[in-house]
Amino acid sequence: VRPRGEESGWSDVDLAEQALSGSEAAWDEVLRRHRHHVVVALLARGVPLEDAEDLAQEAWTRLIEQARSGRLERLSLPWLAIAQAGWLALEASRTKARHAAIAGAPVSLETHPDALEVKDQSLDPAEQTLQRDRVRVIEQELARCSKRAQDIFHAVYGSDAKSHADVAKELGMSVQRVRQTLCEVRARLRRAMDERVGEP
Amino acid sequence: VTHLSEIQLQAFVLGMTGPNETDVIREHVSTCPTCAMRLTEEARLELLIQDVIGDLNTGSVPSTDSVPLLKVSRLLEWRPAWVSAVFLTMAVVFWLYLARYHPVPITAEDTYVPDDYCLFVGGQVDRIGLQAEFPDSAQNRTDIRP
């Protein structure tokens, strides 16, 4: 796995256009840039790492096939791949539950397809409250970080997300320093969430 | 049992691990439910940060400290429309002013009335040949022909 978003000169929009027009090089760049995002999105949904990697691969394969057969008009990166992978994860979960039911094994809440759907749509009011709390804590904690740390976070996670190397060049620091800052601030956010989420 | 460090988990989620380190992590989480759960939590934190930063950048989560009711920058975005509206309003006002205080002068040519028409006081027009019945206004009859 390579670091997220290394330099290529193409924006995601340009890259999507090139990929849809059939450029193999563009698809290689799409995969290099976004494959890991899809895996992380699946991990966040509770899919085990090995399954997440397989499902992500399957999602990209399907997208490429759809593009080649002309059935894909737009390619929103990486959200279309994440949605496709999420759908595949749901299907895999349902299949597993069906097989378990046929074999007579008890179906746990974790593997029940409906449980996954509820989690995806965030319809649970308690979960929504928790999520709002997490967002609040992250906003507050980020606001307390140094200006430099905030600049790094906005550059890496912003709408025109840049690679660590690009951010380092832009802010005049080493790539190692950018990554160290990311890890430090993430650890700080994690601690804040553990301590303060759920507080009034 | 030696668990994965927080740095290792973060590095993986951030896509900063090389092939060898990725293999170590993959192998470990396949047999360690604790680290698998920690990895899931790191991935959730990653998505949460992406959401928060994305919302902050697009302005969908405005700061609650002070939210101005009317932003000058937003108004400036509509500058062409404002300029057009001001010019249009000025043009209408100027036209109304001209119409009110400077009526179009009536010349003899403008007031030409054909021979078989005449104008009654009160603005009622009648054709002479039809002998309209306006007995009371007969004496008020005005011919405005030059």
CSV table of C-alpha atoms in Angstrom, one decimal:
chain,number,residue,atom,x,y,z
A,1,VAL,CA,0.0,0.0,0.0
A,2,ARG,CA,1.4,3.4,-1.0
A,3,PRO,CA,0.9,6.6,0.8
A,4,ARG,CA,-2.4,8.3,-0.1
A,5,GLY,CA,-2.5,10.6,-3.1
A,6,GLU,CA,1.1,11.0,-4.4
A,7,GLU,CA,1.7,13.5,-7.1
A,8,SER,CA,0.5,12.8,-10.6
A,9,GLY,CA,-0.5,16.2,-11.9
A,10,TRP,CA,-4.1,15.1,-12.5
A,11,SER,CA,-7.0,16.2,-10.4
A,12,ASP,CA,-9.5,13.5,-9.6
A,13,VAL,CA,-11.9,15.0,-12.1
A,14,ASP,CA,-9.4,14.9,-14.9
A,15,LEU,CA,-8.4,11.4,-13.8
A,16,ALA,CA,-12.0,10.2,-13.9
A,17,GLU,CA,-12.4,11.6,-17.4
A,18,GLN,CA,-9.3,10.0,-18.6
A,19,ALA,CA,-10.3,6.7,-17.0
A,20,LEU,CA,-13.7,6.8,-18.6
A,21,SER,CA,-12.2,7.5,-22.0
A,22,GLY,CA,-10.4,4.1,-21.7
A,23,SER,CA,-6.9,5.2,-20.5
A,24,GLU,CA,-5.1,2.3,-18.8
A,25,ALA,CA,-2.6,4.7,-17.2
A,26,ALA,CA,-5.5,6.7,-15.7
A,27,TRP,CA,-7.0,3.5,-14.2
A,28,ASP,CA,-3.6,2.6,-12.7
A,29,GLU,CA,-3.4,6.0,-11.2
A,30,VAL,CA,-7.0,5.8,-9.9
A,31,LEU,CA,-6.2,2.5,-8.2
A,32,ARG,CA,-2.9,3.8,-6.8
A,33,ARG,CA,-4.6,6.9,-5.4
A,34,HIS,CA,-7.9,5.5,-4.1
A,35,ARG,CA,-7.6,1.8,-3.5
A,36,HIS,CA,-6.7,2.3,0.1
A,37,HIS,CA,-9.6,4.7,0.8
A,38,VAL,CA,-12.0,2.0,-0.2
A,39,VAL,CA,-10.4,-0.5,2.1
A,40,VAL,CA,-10.5,2.0,5.0
A,41,ALA,CA,-14.1,2.8,4.4
A,42,LEU,CA,-14.9,-1.0,4.6
A,43,LEU,CA,-12.8,-1.4,7.7
A,44,ALA,CA,-14.8,1.4,9.3
A,45,ARG,CA,-18.0,-0.6,8.6
A,46,GLY,CA,-16.6,-3.4,10.6
A,47,VAL,CA,-15.5,-5.6,7.6
A,48,PRO,CA,-12.4,-7.6,8.5
A,49,LEU,CA,-9.2,-6.4,6.8
A,50,GLU,CA,-8.8,-9.5,4.6
A,51,ASP,CA,-12.4,-9.3,3.4
A,52,ALA,CA,-12.1,-5.5,3.0
A,53,GLU,CA,-9.2,-5.9,0.6
A,54,ASP,CA,-11.0,-8.6,-1.4
A,55,LEU,CA,-14.2,-6.6,-1.6
A,56,ALA,CA,-12.4,-3.4,-2.6
A,57,GLN,CA,-10.6,-5.3,-5.4
A,58,GLU,CA,-13.9,-6.7,-6.6
A,59,ALA,CA,-15.5,-3.2,-6.5
A,60,TRP,CA,-12.8,-1.7,-8.6
A,61,THR,CA,-12.9,-4.7,-11.1
A,62,ARG,CA,-16.7,-4.1,-11.5
A,63,LEU,CA,-16.2,-0.4,-12.0
A,64,ILE,CA,-13.5,-0.9,-14.7
A,65,GLU,CA,-15.7,-3.5,-16.5
A,66,GLN,CA,-18.7,-1.1,-16.4
A,67,ALA,CA,-16.6,1.7,-17.8
A,68,ARG,CA,-15.2,-0.5,-20.6
A,69,SER,CA,-18.7,-1.6,-21.6
A,70,GLY,CA,-19.9,2.0,-21.7
A,71,ARG,CA,-22.3,1.6,-18.8
A,72,LEU,CA,-20.6,4.1,-16.6
A,73,GLU,CA,-21.3,7.7,-17.5
A,74,ARG,CA,-19.7,9.4,-14.5
A,75,LEU,CA,-17.0,8.4,-12.1
A,76,SER,CA,-17.0,10.2,-8.8
A,77,LEU,CA,-13.7,9.4,-7.0
A,78,PRO,CA,-13.5,7.6,-4.7
A,79,TRP,CA,-17.2,7.7,-3.6
A,80,LEU,CA,-18.5,5.5,-6.4
A,81,ALA,CA,-16.0,2.8,-5.6
A,82,ILE,CA,-16.8,3.1,-1.8
A,83,ALA,CA,-20.5,2.8,-2.6
A,84,GLN,CA,-19.9,-0.2,-4.8
A,85,ALA,CA,-17.8,-1.9,-2.2
A,86,GLY,CA,-20.3,-1.1,0.5
A,87,TRP,CA,-23.0,-2.8,-1.6
A,88,LEU,CA,-20.8,-5.8,-2.2
A,89,ALA,CA,-20.1,-6.0,1.6
A,90,LEU,CA,-23.9,-6.0,2.2
A,91,GLU,CA,-24.4,-8.7,-0.3
A,92,ALA,CA,-21.6,-10.8,1.3
A,93,SER,CA,-23.1,-10.3,4.7
A,94,ARG,CA,-26.6,-11.4,3.5
A,95,THR,CA,-25.1,-14.4,1.7
A,96,LYS,CA,-23.2,-15.4,4.9
A,97,ALA,CA,-26.4,-15.0,6.9
A,98,ARG,CA,-28.4,-17.2,4.4
A,99,HIS,CA,-25.8,-19.9,4.5
A,100,ALA,CA,-25.7,-19.8,8.3
A,101,ALA,CA,-29.5,-20.1,8.4
A,102,ILE,CA,-29.5,-23.0,5.9
A,103,ALA,CA,-26.8,-24.8,8.0
A,104,GLY,CA,-29.0,-24.3,11.1
A,105,ALA,CA,-26.5,-22.1,12.8
A,106,PRO,CA,-27.8,-19.2,15.0
A,107,VAL,CA,-27.5,-15.9,13.2
A,108,SER,CA,-25.9,-13.3,15.5
A,109,LEU,CA,-26.8,-9.6,15.4
A,110,GLU,CA,-23.3,-8.9,14.0
A,111,THR,CA,-23.9,-11.0,10.9
A,112,HIS,CA,-27.6,-10.3,10.4
A,113,PRO,CA,-28.0,-8.3,7.2
A,114,ASP,CA,-30.5,-5.9,8.7
A,115,ALA,CA,-28.0,-5.0,11.4
A,116,LEU,CA,-25.6,-3.8,8.8
A,117,GLU,CA,-28.2,-1.8,7.0
A,118,VAL,CA,-29.3,0.0,10.2
A,119,LYS,CA,-25.7,0.8,10.9
A,120,ASP,CA,-25.1,2.1,7.4
A,121,GLN,CA,-28.1,4.4,7.3
A,122,SER,CA,-27.4,5.7,10.8
A,123,LEU,CA,-31.0,5.6,11.7
A,124,ASP,CA,-30.4,4.8,15.3
A,125,PRO,CA,-31.1,8.0,17.3
A,126,ALA,CA,-28.5,7.0,20.0
A,127,GLU,CA,-25.9,6.4,17.4
A,128,GLN,CA,-26.8,9.8,15.7
A,129,THR,CA,-26.3,11.6,19.1
A,130,LEU,CA,-23.0,9.9,19.6
A,131,GLN,CA,-21.9,10.8,16.1
A,132,ARG,CA,-22.8,14.4,16.7
A,133,ASP,CA,-20.8,14.3,19.9
A,134,ARG,CA,-17.8,12.9,18.2
A,135,VAL,CA,-18.0,15.6,15.5
A,136,ARG,CA,-18.2,18.3,18.2
A,137,VAL,CA,-15.2,16.9,20.1
A,138,ILE,CA,-13.1,16.6,17.0
A,139,GLU,CA,-14.0,20.2,16.0
A,140,GLN,CA,-13.1,21.5,19.4
A,141,GLU,CA,-9.9,19.6,19.7
A,142,LEU,CA,-8.8,20.6,16.2
A,143,ALA,CA,-9.4,24.2,17.0
A,144,ARG,CA,-7.0,23.8,19.9
A,145,CYS,CA,-4.2,22.5,17.8
A,146,SER,CA,-1.4,24.7,16.5
A,147,LYS,CA,-2.0,26.7,13.3
A,148,ARG,CA,0.6,24.6,11.5
A,149,ALA,CA,-1.1,21.3,12.6
A,150,GLN,CA,-4.5,22.7,11.4
A,151,ASP,CA,-3.0,23.7,8.1
A,152,ILE,CA,-1.6,20.2,7.6
A,153,PHE,CA,-4.9,18.6,8.4
A,154,HIS,CA,-6.9,20.9,6.1
A,155,ALA,CA,-4.4,20.3,3.3
A,156,VAL,CA,-4.4,16.5,3.7
A,157,TYR,CA,-8.1,16.0,4.3
A,158,GLY,CA,-9.6,19.0,2.5
A,159,SER,CA,-11.7,18.9,-0.6
A,160,ASP,CA,-8.7,19.0,-2.9
A,161,ALA,CA,-6.8,16.5,-0.7
A,162,LYS,CA,-3.1,16.6,-1.4
A,163,SER,CA,-0.5,14.0,-0.9
A,164,HIS,CA,1.8,14.1,2.1
A,165,ALA,CA,4.7,15.1,-0.2
A,166,ASP,CA,2.7,17.9,-1.8
A,167,VAL,CA,1.7,19.2,1.6
A,168,ALA,CA,5.3,19.1,2.8
A,169,LYS,CA,6.5,21.0,-0.2
A,170,GLU,CA,3.7,23.6,0.2
A,171,LEU,CA,4.3,24.2,3.9
A,172,GLY,CA,8.1,24.0,3.7
A,173,MET,CA,8.7,21.0,5.9
A,174,SER,CA,9.7,17.4,5.6
A,175,VAL,CA,7.3,14.6,4.6
A,176,GLN,CA,8.3,12.9,7.9
A,177,ARG,CA,7.3,15.9,9.8
A,178,VAL,CA,3.9,16.1,8.1
A,179,ARG,CA,3.2,12.4,8.9
A,180,GLN,CA,4.4,12.8,12.5
A,181,THR,CA,2.1,15.7,13.0
A,182,LEU,CA,-0.8,13.7,11.5
A,183,CYS,CA,-0.2,10.8,13.9
A,184,GLU,CA,0.2,13.1,16.9
A,185,VAL,CA,-3.0,15.0,16.2
A,186,ARG,CA,-4.9,11.8,15.5
A,187,ALA,CA,-3.7,10.4,18.8
A,188,ARG,CA,-4.9,13.6,20.5
A,189,LEU,CA,-8.3,13.4,18.8
A,190,ARG,CA,-8.6,9.7,19.8
A,191,ARG,CA,-7.9,10.6,23.5
A,192,ALA,CA,-10.3,13.5,23.4
A,193,MET,CA,-13.0,11.2,22.0
A,194,ASP,CA,-12.4,8.6,24.6
A,195,GLU,CA,-12.6,11.1,27.4
A,196,ARG,CA,-15.3,13.5,26.3
A,197,VAL,CA,-17.8,11.8,24.0
A,198,GLY,CA,-21.0,11.4,25.9
A,199,GLU,CA,-20.3,14.3,28.2
A,200,PRO,CA,-23.1,17.0,28.3
B,1,VAL,CA,0.5,-11.3,23.4
B,2,THR,CA,2.2,-8.3,21.7
B,3,HIS,CA,-0.4,-6.1,20.1
B,4,LEU,CA,0.2,-3.7,17.3
B,5,SER,CA,1.2,-0.2,18.4
B,6,GLU,CA,-1.1,2.8,17.8
B,7,ILE,CA,1.6,4.2,15.5
B,8,GLN,CA,1.4,1.1,13.3
B,9,LEU,CA,-2.4,1.2,13.2
B,10,GLN,CA,-2.4,4.9,12.3
B,11,ALA,CA,0.3,4.4,9.7
B,12,PHE,CA,-1.8,1.7,8.0
B,13,VAL,CA,-5.0,3.7,8.0
B,14,LEU,CA,-3.1,6.7,6.6
B,15,GLY,CA,-1.6,4.5,3.9
B,16,MET,CA,1.9,5.0,5.1
B,17,THR,CA,3.0,1.4,5.6
B,18,GLY,CA,5.2,-0.4,3.1
B,19,PRO,CA,4.4,-3.9,1.8
B,20,ASN,CA,6.3,-5.8,4.5
B,21,GLU,CA,4.7,-3.8,7.4
B,22,THR,CA,1.3,-4.2,5.7
B,23,ASP,CA,1.8,-8.0,5.7
B,24,VAL,CA,2.7,-8.0,9.4
B,25,ILE,CA,-0.4,-6.0,10.2
B,26,ARG,CA,-2.6,-8.1,8.0
B,27,GLU,CA,-1.3,-11.3,9.6
B,28,HIS,CA,-1.7,-10.0,13.1
B,29,VAL,CA,-5.3,-8.7,12.8
B,30,SER,CA,-6.4,-11.9,11.3
B,31,THR,CA,-5.7,-13.7,14.6
B,32,CYS,CA,-6.1,-10.9,17.1
B,33,PRO,CA,-9.6,-9.6,17.6
B,34,THR,CA,-8.4,-6.8,19.9
B,35,CYS,CA,-6.2,-5.3,17.3
B,36,ALA,CA,-8.8,-6.0,14.6
B,37,MET,CA,-11.2,-3.9,16.6
B,38,ARG,CA,-8.6,-1.2,17.2
B,39,LEU,CA,-8.0,-1.0,13.5
B,40,THR,CA,-11.8,-0.7,12.9
B,41,GLU,CA,-11.8,2.2,15.4
B,42,GLU,CA,-8.9,3.9,13.7
B,43,ALA,CA,-10.7,3.6,10.3
B,44,ARG,CA,-13.8,5.1,11.8
B,45,LEU,CA,-11.8,8.0,13.2
B,46,GLU,CA,-10.2,8.5,9.8
B,47,LEU,CA,-13.7,8.8,8.1
B,48,LEU,CA,-14.9,11.0,10.9
B,49,ILE,CA,-11.9,13.4,10.4
B,50,GLN,CA,-12.5,13.4,6.7
B,51,ASP,CA,-16.2,14.3,7.3
B,52,VAL,CA,-15.4,17.1,9.8
B,53,ILE,CA,-12.6,18.6,7.7
B,54,GLY,CA,-14.7,18.3,4.5
B,55,ASP,CA,-17.7,20.0,6.2
B,56,LEU,CA,-15.5,22.8,7.6
B,57,ASN,CA,-14.0,23.4,4.2
B,58,THR,CA,-17.4,23.5,2.5
B,59,GLY,CA,-18.8,25.6,5.3
B,60,SER,CA,-21.7,23.3,6.1
B,61,VAL,CA,-20.7,23.3,9.7
B,62,PRO,CA,-20.4,27.0,10.5
B,63,SER,CA,-18.7,28.1,13.7
B,64,THR,CA,-21.2,28.7,16.4
B,65,ASP,CA,-19.2,31.6,17.8
B,66,SER,CA,-20.5,34.3,15.5
B,67,VAL,CA,-22.5,33.7,12.4
B,68,PRO,CA,-23.2,37.0,10.6
B,69,LEU,CA,-26.7,37.3,9.3
B,70,LEU,CA,-25.5,38.8,6.1
B,71,LYS,CA,-22.1,38.2,4.7
B,72,VAL,CA,-20.6,41.0,2.5
B,73,SER,CA,-18.6,38.4,0.6
B,74,ARG,CA,-21.9,36.7,-0.4
B,75,LEU,CA,-23.4,40.0,-1.6
B,76,LEU,CA,-20.3,40.8,-3.6
B,77,GLU,CA,-20.7,37.5,-5.5
B,78,TRP,CA,-23.9,39.1,-6.9
B,79,ARG,CA,-22.2,42.3,-7.9
B,80,PRO,CA,-23.3,42.2,-11.6
B,81,ALA,CA,-26.9,41.6,-10.6
B,82,TRP,CA,-26.8,44.5,-8.1
B,83,VAL,CA,-25.2,46.9,-10.7
B,84,SER,CA,-27.9,45.9,-13.2
B,85,ALA,CA,-30.7,46.4,-10.7
B,86,VAL,CA,-29.4,49.9,-9.8
B,87,PHE,CA,-29.1,51.0,-13.4
B,88,LEU,CA,-32.5,49.7,-14.2
B,89,THR,CA,-34.0,51.5,-11.2
B,90,MET,CA,-32.3,54.7,-12.2
B,91,ALA,CA,-33.5,54.4,-15.8
B,92,VAL,CA,-37.1,53.9,-14.6
B,93,VAL,CA,-37.0,56.9,-12.2
B,94,PHE,CA,-35.5,59.1,-14.9
B,95,TRP,CA,-38.2,58.1,-17.4
B,96,LEU,CA,-40.9,58.8,-14.8
B,97,TYR,CA,-39.4,62.2,-14.1
B,98,LEU,CA,-39.3,63.0,-17.8
B,99,ALA,CA,-42.9,61.9,-18.3
B,100,ARG,CA,-44.2,63.9,-15.3
B,101,TYR,CA,-42.3,67.2,-15.7
B,102,HIS,CA,-41.4,67.3,-19.4
B,103,PRO,CA,-44.4,66.0,-21.4
B,104,VAL,CA,-43.7,65.5,-25.0
B,105,PRO,CA,-44.5,68.8,-26.7
B,106,ILE,CA,-47.5,68.8,-29.0
B,107,THR,CA,-46.9,70.2,-32.4
B,108,ALA,CA,-49.4,70.9,-35.1
B,109,GLU,CA,-48.3,67.8,-37.0
B,110,ASP,CA,-48.8,65.7,-33.9
B,111,THR,CA,-52.4,67.0,-33.4
B,112,TYR,CA,-53.6,66.5,-37.0
B,113,VAL,CA,-57.1,65.2,-37.0
B,114,PRO,CA,-58.8,64.1,-40.1
B,115,ASP,CA,-61.6,66.3,-41.4
B,116,ASP,CA,-64.4,63.9,-40.5
B,117,TYR,CA,-63.3,63.6,-36.7
B,118,CYS,CA,-63.8,65.9,-33.9
B,119,LEU,CA,-63.0,65.8,-30.2
B,120,PHE,CA,-65.6,66.4,-27.5
B,121,VAL,CA,-64.6,67.9,-24.2
B,122,GLY,CA,-64.3,65.0,-21.8
B,123,GLY,CA,-62.3,63.0,-24.2
B,124,GLN,CA,-65.2,61.3,-26.0
B,125,VAL,CA,-64.7,61.0,-29.7
B,126,ASP,CA,-67.5,60.8,-32.1
B,127,ARG,CA,-67.8,60.7,-35.8
B,128,ILE,CA,-69.5,63.7,-37.1
B,129,GLY,CA,-71.5,61.9,-39.7
B,130,LEU,CA,-73.2,59.6,-37.2
B,131,GLN,CA,-75.0,62.4,-35.3
B,132,ALA,CA,-74.2,61.1,-31.9
B,133,GLU,CA,-76.7,62.1,-29.3
B,134,PHE,CA,-74.9,64.4,-26.9
B,135,PRO,CA,-77.3,67.3,-26.7
B,136,ASP,CA,-75.9,68.8,-23.5
B,137,SER,CA,-72.4,68.8,-24.7
B,138,ALA,CA,-73.1,70.4,-28.0
B,139,GLN,CA,-72.1,73.8,-26.9
B,140,ASN,CA,-68.9,72.4,-25.3
B,141,ARG,CA,-67.9,71.0,-28.6
B,142,THR,CA,-64.3,71.9,-29.3
B,143,ASP,CA,-62.5,71.7,-32.5
B,144,ILE,CA,-58.8,71.3,-31.9
B,145,ARG,CA,-57.9,71.3,-35.5
B,146,PRO,CA,-55.3,73.9,-36.2
